[in-house]
Tab-separated table of C-alpha atoms in Angstrom:
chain	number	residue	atom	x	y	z
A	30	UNK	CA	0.000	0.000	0.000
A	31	UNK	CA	2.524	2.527	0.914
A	32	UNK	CA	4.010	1.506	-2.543
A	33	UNK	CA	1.057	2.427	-4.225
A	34	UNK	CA	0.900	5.678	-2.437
A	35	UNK	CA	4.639	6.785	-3.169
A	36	UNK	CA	4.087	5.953	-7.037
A	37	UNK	CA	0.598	8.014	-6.968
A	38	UNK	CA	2.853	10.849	-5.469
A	39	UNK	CA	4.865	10.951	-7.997
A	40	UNK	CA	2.510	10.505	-10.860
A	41	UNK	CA	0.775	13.652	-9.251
A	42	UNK	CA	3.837	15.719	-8.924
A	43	UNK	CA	5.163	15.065	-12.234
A	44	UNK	CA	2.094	15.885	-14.164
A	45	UNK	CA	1.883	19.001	-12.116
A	46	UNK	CA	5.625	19.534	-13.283
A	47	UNK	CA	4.687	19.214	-16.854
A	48	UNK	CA	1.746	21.894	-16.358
A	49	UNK	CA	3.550	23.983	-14.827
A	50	UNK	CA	5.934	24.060	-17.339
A	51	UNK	CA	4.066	24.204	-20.428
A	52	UNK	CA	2.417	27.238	-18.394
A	53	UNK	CA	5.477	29.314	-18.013
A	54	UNK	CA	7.299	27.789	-21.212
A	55	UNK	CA	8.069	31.308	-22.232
A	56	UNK	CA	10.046	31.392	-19.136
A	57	UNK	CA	10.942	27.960	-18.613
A	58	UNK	CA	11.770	27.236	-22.187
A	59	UNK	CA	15.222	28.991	-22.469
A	60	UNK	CA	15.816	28.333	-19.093
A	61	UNK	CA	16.306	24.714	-20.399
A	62	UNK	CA	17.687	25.389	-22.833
A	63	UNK	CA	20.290	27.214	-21.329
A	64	UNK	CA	21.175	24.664	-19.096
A	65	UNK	CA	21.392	22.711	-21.490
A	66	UNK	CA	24.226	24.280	-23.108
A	67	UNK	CA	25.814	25.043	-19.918
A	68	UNK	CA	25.886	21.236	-19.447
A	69	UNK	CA	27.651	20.961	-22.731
A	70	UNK	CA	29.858	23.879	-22.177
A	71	UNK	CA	31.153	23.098	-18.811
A	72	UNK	CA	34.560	21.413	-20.258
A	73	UNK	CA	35.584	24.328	-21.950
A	74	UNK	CA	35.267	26.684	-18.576
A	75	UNK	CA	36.962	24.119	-16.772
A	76	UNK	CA	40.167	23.927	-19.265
A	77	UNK	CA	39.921	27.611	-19.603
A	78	UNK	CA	40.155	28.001	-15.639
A	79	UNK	CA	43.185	25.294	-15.790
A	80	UNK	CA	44.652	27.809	-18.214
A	81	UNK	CA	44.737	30.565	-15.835
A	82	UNK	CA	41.227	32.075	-15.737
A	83	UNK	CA	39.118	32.851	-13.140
A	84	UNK	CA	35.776	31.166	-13.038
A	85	UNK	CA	33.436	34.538	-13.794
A	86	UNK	CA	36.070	34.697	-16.905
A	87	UNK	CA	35.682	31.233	-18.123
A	88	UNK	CA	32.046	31.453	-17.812
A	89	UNK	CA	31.811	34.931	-19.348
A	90	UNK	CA	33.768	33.105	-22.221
A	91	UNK	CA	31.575	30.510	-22.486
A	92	UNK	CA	28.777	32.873	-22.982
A	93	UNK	CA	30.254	34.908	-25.380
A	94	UNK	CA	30.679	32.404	-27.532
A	95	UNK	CA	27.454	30.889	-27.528
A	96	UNK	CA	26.155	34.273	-27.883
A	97	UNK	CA	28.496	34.942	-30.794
A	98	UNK	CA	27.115	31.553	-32.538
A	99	UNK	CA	23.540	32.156	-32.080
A	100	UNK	CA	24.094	35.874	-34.135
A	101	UNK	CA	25.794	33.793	-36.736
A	102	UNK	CA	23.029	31.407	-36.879
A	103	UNK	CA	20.674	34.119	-37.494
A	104	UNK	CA	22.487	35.789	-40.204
A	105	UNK	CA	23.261	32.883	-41.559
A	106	UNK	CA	19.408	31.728	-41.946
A	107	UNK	CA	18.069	35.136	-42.903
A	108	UNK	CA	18.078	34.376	-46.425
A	109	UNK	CA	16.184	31.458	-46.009
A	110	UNK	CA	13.542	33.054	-43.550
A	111	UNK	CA	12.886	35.648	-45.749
A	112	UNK	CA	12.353	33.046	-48.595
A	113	UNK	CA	10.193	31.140	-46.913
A	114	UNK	CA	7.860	33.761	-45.615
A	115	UNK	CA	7.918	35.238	-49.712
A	116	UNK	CA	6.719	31.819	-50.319
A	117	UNK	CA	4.184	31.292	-48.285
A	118	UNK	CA	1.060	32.283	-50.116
A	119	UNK	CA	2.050	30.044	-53.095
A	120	UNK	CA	2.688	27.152	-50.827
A	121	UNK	CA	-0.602	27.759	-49.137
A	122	UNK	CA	-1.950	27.518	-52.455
A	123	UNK	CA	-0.885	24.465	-53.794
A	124	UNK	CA	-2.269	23.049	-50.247
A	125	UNK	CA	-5.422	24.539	-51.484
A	126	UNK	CA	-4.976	22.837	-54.246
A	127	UNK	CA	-3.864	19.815	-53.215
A	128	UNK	CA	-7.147	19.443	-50.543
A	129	UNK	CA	-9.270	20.371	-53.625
A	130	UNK	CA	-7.882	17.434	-55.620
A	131	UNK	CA	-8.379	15.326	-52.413
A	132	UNK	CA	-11.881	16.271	-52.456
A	133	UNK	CA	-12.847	15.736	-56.360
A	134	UNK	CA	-11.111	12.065	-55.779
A	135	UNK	CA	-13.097	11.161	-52.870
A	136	UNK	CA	-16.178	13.118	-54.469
A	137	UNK	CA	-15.809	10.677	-57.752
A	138	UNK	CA	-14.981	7.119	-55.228
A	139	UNK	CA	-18.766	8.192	-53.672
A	140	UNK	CA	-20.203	8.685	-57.095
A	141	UNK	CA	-18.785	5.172	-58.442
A	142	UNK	CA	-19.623	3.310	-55.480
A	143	UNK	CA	-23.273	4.846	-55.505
A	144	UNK	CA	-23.996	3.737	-59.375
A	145	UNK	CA	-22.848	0.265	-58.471
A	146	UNK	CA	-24.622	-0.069	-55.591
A	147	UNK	CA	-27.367	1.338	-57.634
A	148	UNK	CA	-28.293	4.347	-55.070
A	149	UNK	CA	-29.435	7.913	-56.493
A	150	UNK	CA	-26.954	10.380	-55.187
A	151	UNK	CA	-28.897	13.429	-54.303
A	152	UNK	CA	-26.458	15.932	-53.193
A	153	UNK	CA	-23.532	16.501	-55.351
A	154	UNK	CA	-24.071	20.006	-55.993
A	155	UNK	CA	-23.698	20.341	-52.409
A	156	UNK	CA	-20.561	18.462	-52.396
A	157	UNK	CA	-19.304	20.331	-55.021
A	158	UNK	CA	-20.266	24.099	-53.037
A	159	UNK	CA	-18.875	22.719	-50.231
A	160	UNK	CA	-15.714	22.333	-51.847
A	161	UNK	CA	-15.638	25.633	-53.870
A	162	UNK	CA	-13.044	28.314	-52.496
A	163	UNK	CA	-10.981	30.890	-53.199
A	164	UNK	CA	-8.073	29.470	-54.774
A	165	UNK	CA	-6.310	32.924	-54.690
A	166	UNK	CA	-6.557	33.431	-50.968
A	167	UNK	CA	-3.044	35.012	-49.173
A	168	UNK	CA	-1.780	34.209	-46.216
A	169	UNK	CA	-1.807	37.615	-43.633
A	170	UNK	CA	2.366	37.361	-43.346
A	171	UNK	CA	3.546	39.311	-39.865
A	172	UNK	CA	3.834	43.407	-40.388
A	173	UNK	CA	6.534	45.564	-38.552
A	174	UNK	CA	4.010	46.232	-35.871
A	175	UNK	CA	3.753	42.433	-35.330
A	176	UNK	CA	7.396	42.197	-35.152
A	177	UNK	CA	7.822	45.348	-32.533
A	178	UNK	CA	4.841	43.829	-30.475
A	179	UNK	CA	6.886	40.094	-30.285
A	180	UNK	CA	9.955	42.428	-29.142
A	181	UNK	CA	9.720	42.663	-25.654
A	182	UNK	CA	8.679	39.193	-25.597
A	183	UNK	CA	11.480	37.669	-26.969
A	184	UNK	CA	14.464	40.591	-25.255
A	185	UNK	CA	12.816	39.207	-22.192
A	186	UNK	CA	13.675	35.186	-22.737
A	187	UNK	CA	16.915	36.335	-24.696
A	188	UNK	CA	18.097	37.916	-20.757
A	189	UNK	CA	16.601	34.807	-19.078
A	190	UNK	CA	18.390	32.488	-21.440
A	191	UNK	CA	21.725	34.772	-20.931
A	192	UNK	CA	21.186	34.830	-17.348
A	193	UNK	CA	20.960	31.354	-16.641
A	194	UNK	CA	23.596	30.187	-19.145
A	195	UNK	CA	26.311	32.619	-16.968
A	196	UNK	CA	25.265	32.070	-13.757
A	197	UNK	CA	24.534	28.083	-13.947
A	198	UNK	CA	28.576	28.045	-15.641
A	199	UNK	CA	29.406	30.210	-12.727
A	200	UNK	CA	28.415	28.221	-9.896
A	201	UNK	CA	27.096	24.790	-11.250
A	202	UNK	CA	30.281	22.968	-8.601
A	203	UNK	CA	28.099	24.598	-5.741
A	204	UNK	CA	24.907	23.360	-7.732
A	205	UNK	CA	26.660	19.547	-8.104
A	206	UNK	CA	27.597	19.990	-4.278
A	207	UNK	CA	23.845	21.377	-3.111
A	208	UNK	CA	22.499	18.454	-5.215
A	209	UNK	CA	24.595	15.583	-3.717
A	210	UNK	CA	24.484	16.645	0.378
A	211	UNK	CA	20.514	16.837	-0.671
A	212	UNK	CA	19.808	13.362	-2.398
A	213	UNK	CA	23.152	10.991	-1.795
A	214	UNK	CA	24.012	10.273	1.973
A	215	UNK	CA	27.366	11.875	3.386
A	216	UNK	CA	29.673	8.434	2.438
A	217	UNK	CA	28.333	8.833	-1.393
A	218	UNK	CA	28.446	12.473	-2.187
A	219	UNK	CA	31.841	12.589	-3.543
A	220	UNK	CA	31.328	9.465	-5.895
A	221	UNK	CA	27.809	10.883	-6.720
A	222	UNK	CA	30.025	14.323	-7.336
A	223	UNK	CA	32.341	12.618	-9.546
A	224	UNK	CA	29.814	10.753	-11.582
A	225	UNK	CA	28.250	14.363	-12.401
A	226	UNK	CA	31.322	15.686	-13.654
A	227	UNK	CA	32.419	12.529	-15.904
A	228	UNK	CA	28.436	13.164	-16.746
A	229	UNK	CA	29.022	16.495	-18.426
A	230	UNK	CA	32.455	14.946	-20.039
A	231	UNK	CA	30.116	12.299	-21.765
A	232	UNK	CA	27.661	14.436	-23.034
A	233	UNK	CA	30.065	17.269	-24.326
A	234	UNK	CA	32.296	14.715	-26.307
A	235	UNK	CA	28.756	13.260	-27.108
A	236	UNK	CA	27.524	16.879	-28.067
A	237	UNK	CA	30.836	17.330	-30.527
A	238	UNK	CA	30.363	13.935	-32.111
A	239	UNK	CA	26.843	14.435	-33.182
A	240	UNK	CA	28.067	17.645	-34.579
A	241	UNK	CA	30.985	16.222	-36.581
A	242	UNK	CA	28.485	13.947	-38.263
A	243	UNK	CA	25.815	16.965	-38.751
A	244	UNK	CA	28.605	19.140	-39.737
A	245	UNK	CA	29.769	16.103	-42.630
A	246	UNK	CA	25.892	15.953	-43.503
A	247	UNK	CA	25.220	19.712	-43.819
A	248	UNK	CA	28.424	19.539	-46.253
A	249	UNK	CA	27.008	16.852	-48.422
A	250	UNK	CA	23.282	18.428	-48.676
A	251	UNK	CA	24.785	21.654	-49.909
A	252	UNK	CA	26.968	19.737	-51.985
A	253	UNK	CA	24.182	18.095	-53.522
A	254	UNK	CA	22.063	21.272	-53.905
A	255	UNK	CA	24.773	22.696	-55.585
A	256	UNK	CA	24.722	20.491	-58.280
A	257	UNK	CA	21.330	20.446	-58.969
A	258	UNK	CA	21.687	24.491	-59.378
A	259	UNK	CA	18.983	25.008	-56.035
A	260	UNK	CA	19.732	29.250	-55.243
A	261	UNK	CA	21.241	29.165	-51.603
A	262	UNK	CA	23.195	25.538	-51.481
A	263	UNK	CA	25.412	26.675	-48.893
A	264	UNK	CA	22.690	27.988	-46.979
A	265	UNK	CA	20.386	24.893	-47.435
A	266	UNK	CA	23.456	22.882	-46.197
A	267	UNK	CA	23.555	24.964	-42.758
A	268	UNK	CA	19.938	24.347	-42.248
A	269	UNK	CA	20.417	20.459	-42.726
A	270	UNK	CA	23.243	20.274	-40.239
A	271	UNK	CA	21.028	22.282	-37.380
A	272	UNK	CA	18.046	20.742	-38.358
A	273	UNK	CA	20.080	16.919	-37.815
A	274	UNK	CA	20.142	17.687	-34.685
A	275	UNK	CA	16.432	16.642	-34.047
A	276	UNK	CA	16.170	13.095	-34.173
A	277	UNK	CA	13.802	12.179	-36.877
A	278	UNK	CA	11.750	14.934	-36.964
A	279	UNK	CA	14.291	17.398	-37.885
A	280	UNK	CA	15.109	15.541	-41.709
A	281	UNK	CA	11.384	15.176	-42.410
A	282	UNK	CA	10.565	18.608	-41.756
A	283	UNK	CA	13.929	20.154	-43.584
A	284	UNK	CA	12.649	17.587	-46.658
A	285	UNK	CA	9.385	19.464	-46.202
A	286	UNK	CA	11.175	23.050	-46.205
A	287	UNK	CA	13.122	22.600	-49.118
A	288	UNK	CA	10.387	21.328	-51.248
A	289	UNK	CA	8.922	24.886	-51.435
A	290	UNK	CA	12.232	26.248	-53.114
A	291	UNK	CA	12.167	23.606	-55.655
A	292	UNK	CA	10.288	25.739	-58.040
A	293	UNK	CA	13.074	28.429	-57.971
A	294	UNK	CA	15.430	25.778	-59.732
């Protein structure tokens, strides 16, 4: 029974968890994410402390350069945003289409079916105004006002994300420390303490591998694009190699982007 009642506890508290977060995901979002990359950056403060720094430096370094390689993410991608959005209306029209050809298909399937069954179909008209529309519609695409109200909004989680990343590389040995005298007894805190650390070893060198092979596969796809004359190939290629980094989803959607620009060929 008291089984029962610990796993109910927990069942409780993490759904809570999960509503609380997707309540304050604007907040807890690049929290995460932040720690995240602190996680992966933690190596590089400690070898730039062993160097000589001092651990604000080494974390201020840290930051900078993820900071630095976020900008160059953005600039890289601009092209391709801007494509995209210039795009949109003609790919929401060929889903237009595309729905419309669904419909006449499964409008036709009813009609044979009905003559051999012998029925009397009395509504096709209404089948066919129900799938009448404006072929020509636009998308609404986001106006400098939009883009000045989302502002504040996202200078807000670009501080949190800063201000987590610095401060969790400044003191995440007090964090690992807090962590172990709270959950390990006093004979296993400094094994638990070491496993952390050879923890954030593993998934750095992890981190680095999976970006090797992302960085080979970005490399190819804009190789690839290149050949087949597709506008942007180096650009495509950089979107491939981020976009790897999502485990399955990530190549189906990029496949998805880049069938869009296929036209500009």
């Amino acid at each position: 029974m008291e089984k029962a009642v610990q796993t109910s506890i927990l069942f409780i508290g993490f759904a809570v968890l999960v509503s609380a977060l997707i309540q304050t995901r604007d907040l807890s979002a690049p929290m995460a994410l932040a720690l995240a990359i602190g996680v992966i950056l933690a190596p590089l403060s400690d070898r730039l402390e062993r160097a000589g720094l001092s651990t604000a430096a080494a974390s201020f370094a840290g930051l900078l350069l993820t900071l630095v390689m976020l900008g160059g993410l953005l600039l890289v991608f601009q092209p391709i945003v801007i494509a995209l959005v210039e795009a949109a209306p003609k790919v929401w029209n060929d889903v237009q289409a595309l729905i419309s050809t669904i419909r006449s298909l499964a409008r036709g399937l009813s009609k044979l079916t009905d003559e051999v069954a012998g029925a009397v179909v009395a509504g096709p008209a209404l089948a066919e105004g129900a799938a009448a529309g404006d072929p020509a519609a636009e998308v609404a695409l986001p106006t400098v006002t939009d883009a000045l109200m989302l502002a504040p909004a996202v200078a807000a989680q670009l501080m949190t994300f800063t201000g987590t990343l610095f401060f969790f590389l400044l003191g995440r040995i007090e964090i690992y420390e807090i962590a172990t005298r709270s959950l390990t007894s006093r004979e296993n805190r400094a094994v638990t303490l070491r496993r952390l650390r050879a923890a954030e070893a593993t998934v750095s060198r992890y981190f680095l591998t999976i970006t090797a092979v992302n960085a080979l596969v970005g490399l190819v796809t804009a190789g690839a694009l290149a050949l087949i004359g597709l506008p942007h190939a180096a650009l495509w290629g950089a979107l491939a190699f981020v976009m790897n980094f999502v485990v399955y989803l990530g190549p189906v959607s990029y496949t998805h982007l880049t069938l869009p620009t296929s036209d500009l060929v």
